[in-house]
C-alpha positions as semicolon CSV with decimal commas, in nm:
position;residue;x (nm);y (nm);z (nm)
1;X;0,000;0,000;0,000
2;X;0,136;0,345;-0,090
3;X;0,230;0,582;0,191
4;X;-0,025;0,838;0,066
5;X;-0,308;0,591;0,130
6;X;-0,168;0,508;0,472
7;X;-0,156;0,878;0,562
8;X;-0,508;0,939;0,429
9;X;-0,652;0,641;0,618
10;X;-0,473;0,739;0,940
11;X;-0,521;1,119;0,912
12;X;-0,778;1,145;1,195
13;X;-0,512;0,994;1,426
14;X;-0,225;1,217;1,305
15;X;-0,100;0,979;1,043
16;X;-0,208;0,644;1,187
17;X;0,063;0,385;1,235
18;X;0,322;0,584;1,042
19;X;0,287;0,882;1,276
20;X;0,405;0,661;1,564
21;X;0,763;0,703;1,441
22;X;0,802;0,977;1,702
23;X;0,911;0,775;2,007
24;X;0,695;0,931;2,280
25;X;0,341;0,979;2,392
26;X;0,194;1,326;2,365
27;X;0,200;1,424;2,733
28;X;0,423;1,152;2,878
29;X;0,712;1,234;2,645
30;X;0,970;1,501;2,726
31;X;0,913;1,731;2,428
32;X;0,590;1,906;2,545
33;X;0,739;1,970;2,888
34;X;1,065;2,104;2,747
35;X;0,876;2,342;2,520
36;X;0,644;2,444;2,805
37;X;0,942;2,542;3,021
38;X;1,105;2,735;2,736
39;X;0,783;2,919;2,650
40;X;0,715;3,004;3,016
41;X;1,064;3,153;3,056
42;X;1,032;3,340;2,728
43;X;0,693;3,482;2,830
44;X;0,839;3,604;3,161
45;X;1,143;3,756;2,989
46;X;0,919;3,925;2,730
47;X;0,689;4,063;3,000
48;X;0,986;4,194;3,197
49;X;1,137;4,361;2,891
50;X;0,808;4,527;2,795
51;X;0,745;4,643;3,153
52;X;1,094;4,797;3,170
53;X;1,031;4,973;2,841
54;X;0,708;5,120;2,982
55;X;0,888;5,231;3,297
56;X;1,154;5,414;3,096
57;X;0,902;5,572;2,857
58;X;0,675;5,697;3,136
59;X;0,969;5,831;3,335
60;X;1,102;6,022;3,035
61;X;0,760;6,172;2,973
62;X;0,731;6,275;3,338
63;X;1,067;6,452;3,351
64;X;1,066;6,592;2,997
65;X;1,157;6,959;3,038
66;X;1,185;6,919;3,414
67;X;1,440;7,127;3,604
68;X;1,506;7,139;3,978
69;X;1,629;7,461;4,139
70;X;1,786;7,448;4,486
71;X;1,850;7,755;4,694
72;X;2,138;7,654;4,919
73;X;2,156;7,907;5,201
74;X;2,220;7,837;5,569
75;X;2,029;8,133;5,715
76;X;1,651;8,065;5,700
77;X;1,558;8,430;5,637
78;X;1,810;8,472;5,355
79;X;1,710;8,136;5,207
80;X;1,342;8,235;5,203
81;X;1,421;8,573;5,047
82;X;1,632;8,423;4,768
83;X;1,376;8,146;4,706
84;X;1,105;8,405;4,649
85;X;1,334;8,598;4,417
86;X;1,402;8,280;4,218
87;X;1,030;8,204;4,186
88;X;0,962;8,558;4,065
89;X;1,248;8,543;3,814
90;X;1,143;8,205;3,672
91;X;0,772;8,290;3,658
92;X;0,843;8,597;3,444
93;X;1,025;8,402;3,172
94;X;0,846;8,308;2,849
95;X;1,036;7,979;2,811
96;X;0,913;7,850;3,149
97;X;0,582;7,661;3,142
98;X;0,530;7,622;3,518
99;X;0,698;7,697;3,851
100;X;0,620;7,529;4,183
101;X;0,786;7,600;4,515
102;X;0,801;7,275;4,710
103;X;0,652;7,342;5,056
104;X;0,885;7,301;5,353
105;X;0,640;7,055;5,511
106;X;0,670;6,830;5,206
107;X;1,048;6,844;5,222
108;X;1,041;6,758;5,592
109;X;0,817;6,458;5,521
110;X;1,060;6,334;5,255
111;X;1,361;6,370;5,487
112;X;1,196;6,236;5,801
113;X;1,279;5,867;5,735
114;X;1,651;5,959;5,737
115;X;1,669;6,255;5,976
116;X;1,380;6,183;6,209
117;X;1,216;6,472;6,393
118;X;1,515;6,695;6,313
119;X;1,398;6,715;5,950
120;X;1,124;6,961;6,049
121;X;1,372;7,192;6,228
122;X;1,531;7,405;5,956
123;X;1,771;7,565;6,205
124;X;1,906;7,235;6,337
125;X;1,939;7,080;5,992
126;X;1,939;7,345;5,717
127;X;1,769;7,215;5,404
128;X;1,773;7,393;5,067
129;X;1,459;7,545;4,924
130;X;1,339;7,341;4,626
131;X;1,162;7,478;4,319
132;X;1,016;7,246;4,057
133;X;1,037;7,408;3,713
134;X;0,892;7,286;3,383
135;X;1,044;7,436;3,069
136;X;0,859;7,465;2,741
137;X;1,010;7,311;2,431
138;X;1,318;7,089;2,405
139;X;1,573;7,113;2,685
140;X;1,927;7,136;2,548
141;X;2,259;7,164;2,728
142;X;2,313;7,515;2,587
143;X;1,969;7,626;2,705
144;X;2,031;7,495;3,056
145;X;2,369;7,664;3,069
146;X;2,222;8,003;2,973
147;X;1,935;7,967;3,221
148;X;2,174;7,865;3,499
149;X;2,397;8,168;3,435
150;X;2,103;8,412;3,436
151;X;1,954;8,255;3,749
152;X;2,279;8,272;3,945
153;X;2,312;8,643;3,860
154;X;1,971;8,702;4,017
155;X;1,997;8,443;4,296
156;X;2,361;8,369;4,390
157;X;2,268;8,075;4,617
158;X;2,068;7,896;4,344
159;X;2,170;7,562;4,190
160;X;1,998;7,437;3,876
161;X;1,995;7,073;3,763
162;X;1,804;6,894;3,488
163;X;1,595;6,609;3,626
164;X;1,696;6,389;3,333
165;X;2,058;6,426;3,441
166;X;2,027;6,264;3,783
167;X;1,801;5,992;3,644
168;X;2,050;5,901;3,370
169;X;2,203;5,613;3,573
170;X;1,852;5,473;3,626
171;X;1,784;5,480;3,253
172;X;2,120;5,314;3,184
173;X;2,037;5,036;3,430
174;X;1,693;4,986;3,273
175;X;1,849;4,971;2,927
176;X;2,097;4,708;3,045
177;X;1,813;4,497;3,188
178;X;1,625;4,528;2,859
179;X;1,929;4,401;2,668
180;X;1,952;4,115;2,917
181;X;1,586;4,024;2,855
182;X;1,640;4,030;2,477
183;X;1,950;3,813;2,510
184;X;1,758;3,566;2,727
185;X;1,476;3,547;2,470
186;X;1,724;3,478;2,188
187;X;1,904;3,216;2,398
188;X;1,575;3,041;2,481
189;X;1,476;3,044;2,114
190;X;1,803;2,875;2,015
191;X;1,762;2,626;2,300
192;X;1,412;2,535;2,182
193;X;1,536;2,491;1,826
194;X;1,816;2,266;1,951
195;X;1,570;2,057;2,153
196;X;1,343;2,007;1,851
197;X;1,644;1,925;1,633
198;X;1,763;1,660;1,878
199;X;1,414;1,508;1,907
200;X;1,373;1,490;1,531
201;X;1,720;1,339;1,481
202;X;1,653;1,083;1,754
203;X;1,321;0,984;1,598
204;X;1,479;0,951;1,255
205;X;1,763;0,737;1,387
206;X;1,538;0,501;1,579
207;X;1,298;0,458;1,284
208;X;1,541;0,433;0,996
209;X;1,424;0,088;0,890
210;X;1,061;0,202;0,891
211;X;1,151;0,502;0,677
212;X;1,333;0,278;0,428
213;X;1,022;0,060;0,397
214;X;0,803;0,367;0,342
215;X;1,042;0,486;0,071
216;X;1,015;0,148;-0,103
217;X;0,633;0,173;-0,082
218;X;0,646;0,499;-0,279
219;X;0,638;0,751;0,005
220;X;0,813;1,083;-0,060
221;X;1,035;1,286;0,171
222;X;0,767;1,555;0,192
223;X;0,506;1,307;0,313
224;X;0,739;1,167;0,579
225;X;0,841;1,517;0,687
226;X;0,473;1,612;0,730
227;X;0,428;1,323;0,974
228;X;0,708;1,459;1,191
229;X;0,575;1,815;1,153
230;X;0,230;1,717;1,276
231;X;0,368;1,526;1,572
232;X;0,608;1,799;1,681
233;X;0,350;2,067;1,604
234;X;0,102;1,905;1,843
235;X;0,370;1,868;2,111
236;X;0,473;2,232;2,063
237;X;0,111;2,352;2,078
238;X;0,046;2,164;2,403
239;X;0,372;2,285;2,554
240;X;0,313;2,641;2,430
241;X;-0,032;2,659;2,589
242;X;0,101;2,529;2,921
243;X;0,403;2,761;2,906
244;X;0,184;3,063;2,829
245;X;-0,038;2,985;3,127
246;X;0,260;2,943;3,361
247;X;0,439;3,253;3,234
248;X;0,126;3,470;3,253
249;X;0,055;3,353;3,608
250;X;0,412;3,442;3,708
251;X;0,375;3,789;3,552
252;X;0,055;3,852;3,747
253;X;0,212;3,739;4,076
254;X;0,525;3,951;4,026
255;X;0,312;4,246;3,913
256;X;0,112;4,232;4,237
257;X;0,432;4,219;4,442
258;X;0,580;4,524;4,269
259;X;0,251;4,714;4,290
260;X;0,265;4,673;4,666
261;X;0,585;4,878;4,675
262;X;0,381;5,190;4,606
263;X;0,652;5,345;4,389
264;X;0,542;5,572;4,106
265;X;0,836;5,456;3,895
266;X;0,733;5,090;3,932
267;X;0,366;5,171;3,872
268;X;0,463;5,315;3,534
269;X;0,566;4,968;3,419
270;X;0,213;4,828;3,392
271;X;0,165;4,622;3,076
272;X;-0,062;4,766;2,807
273;X;-0,298;4,576;2,576
274;X;-0,042;4,574;2,294
275;X;0,212;4,427;2,536
276;X;-0,026;4,141;2,613
277;X;-0,070;4,081;2,239
278;X;0,308;4,051;2,207
279;X;0,316;3,806;2,500
280;X;0,033;3,600;2,346
281;X;0,234;3,579;2,022
282;X;0,525;3,405;2,201
283;X;0,378;3,049;2,192
284;X;0,258;3,101;1,834
285;X;0,610;3,192;1,726
286;X;0,743;2,900;1,931
287;X;0,516;2,651;1,753
288;X;0,612;2,795;1,414
289;X;0,983;2,765;1,497
290;X;0,937;2,406;1,617
291;X;0,751;2,300;1,303
292;X;0,999;2,476;1,073
293;X;1,295;2,324;1,257
294;X;1,141;1,977;1,236
295;X;1,081;2,009;0,863
296;X;1,431;2,138;0,787
297;X;1,592;1,870;1,007
298;X;1,388;1,579;0,869
299;X;1,411;1,689;0,506
300;X;1,787;1,734;0,527
301;X;1,837;1,400;0,700
302;X;1,614;1,216;0,451
303;X;1,816;1,349;0,159
304;X;2,133;1,208;0,313
305;X;1,965;0,869;0,366
306;X;1,908;0,817;-0,005
C-alpha cells in the first residue's frame, strides 16, 4: 500500500501507524514539557522587557523639560528671600511653562525617614529650598547653561539641575536589563530549536528501517516530513499553551508584588494591551519555529539517507 493511502486512512489519528515514528506519547514524552518550560521563561522575559520599556518611557515623559532649582543658604531668612526671588524670576520668563515651590512641610516629610524629627527643624538641619520648574520646548545643554547663568546672577545661592541628568544612571540600568531580557529570549529560542532538532534526529535514527520501507512503498520525503511536523507541532502547541499559562501567572504574581511597593516609577511599568498581544504571540512563534525546525531537520536528514 502506498504511503499516501496510509496517511489518508490514518489522518484522523495524526498519520495512523506511520505517525508513531516519534518515540513518545503526547504528554508523557519530554518534548511538550521542554517546550512548556522554554515558553514560560520566554513569556516572563518578554513581559519583563516590555514592563521595563514602559517604565523608561513613562519616566522620560514625566521629567521631559523638568528642572530642579535648589536655593542653598544656611540662614533661614536669607534662604526664604532668595527662594522668592528665584520664583519671581522664573515665573516671568516666556520659556518657562510652570513653577512650583516645594513646601517646607513636604520636604520635611521626605527627609523624616533619614533625619527623624530633626527634618522639620530648619535651624538644626538646614535644608535647601526646592523649586520644581517645567520648561517649554526641548531642553538642550546650551539652554540649561544660559538659564543657569542668568539665574545665578539674580539668585547667587541657586543651583539648577536637569531632572533627566540625575536619572540618567537609572535609565542606563533599565536599558541594560532590557538588553539582558532580549539576550535571554534569543538564547531560549536557540535552545528550543536545539531541543526540537535533537528530538527529530533521535526519531529519525530510531525509525530508519521504517523510513526505508516507506520509501520502497512509494512515500516521498515531503510526506514523511509532514508526519514529523504534525507530531512535533502538536507537542509544541500543548507545551506552548502550558508555558503561556505558567508565564502569565508568574507575571501577574510579580506584578502584584511590585505594585505593593507603592513606587510611582514601578507603577509606570504596567503592561498595556499591545504588550499582552506581544506576549500571546510568544507560543505562536514557538510553535512555528518548532515546526519549521522539524521540517528542515527531517528533510535534510532524509536526503542524506538516499
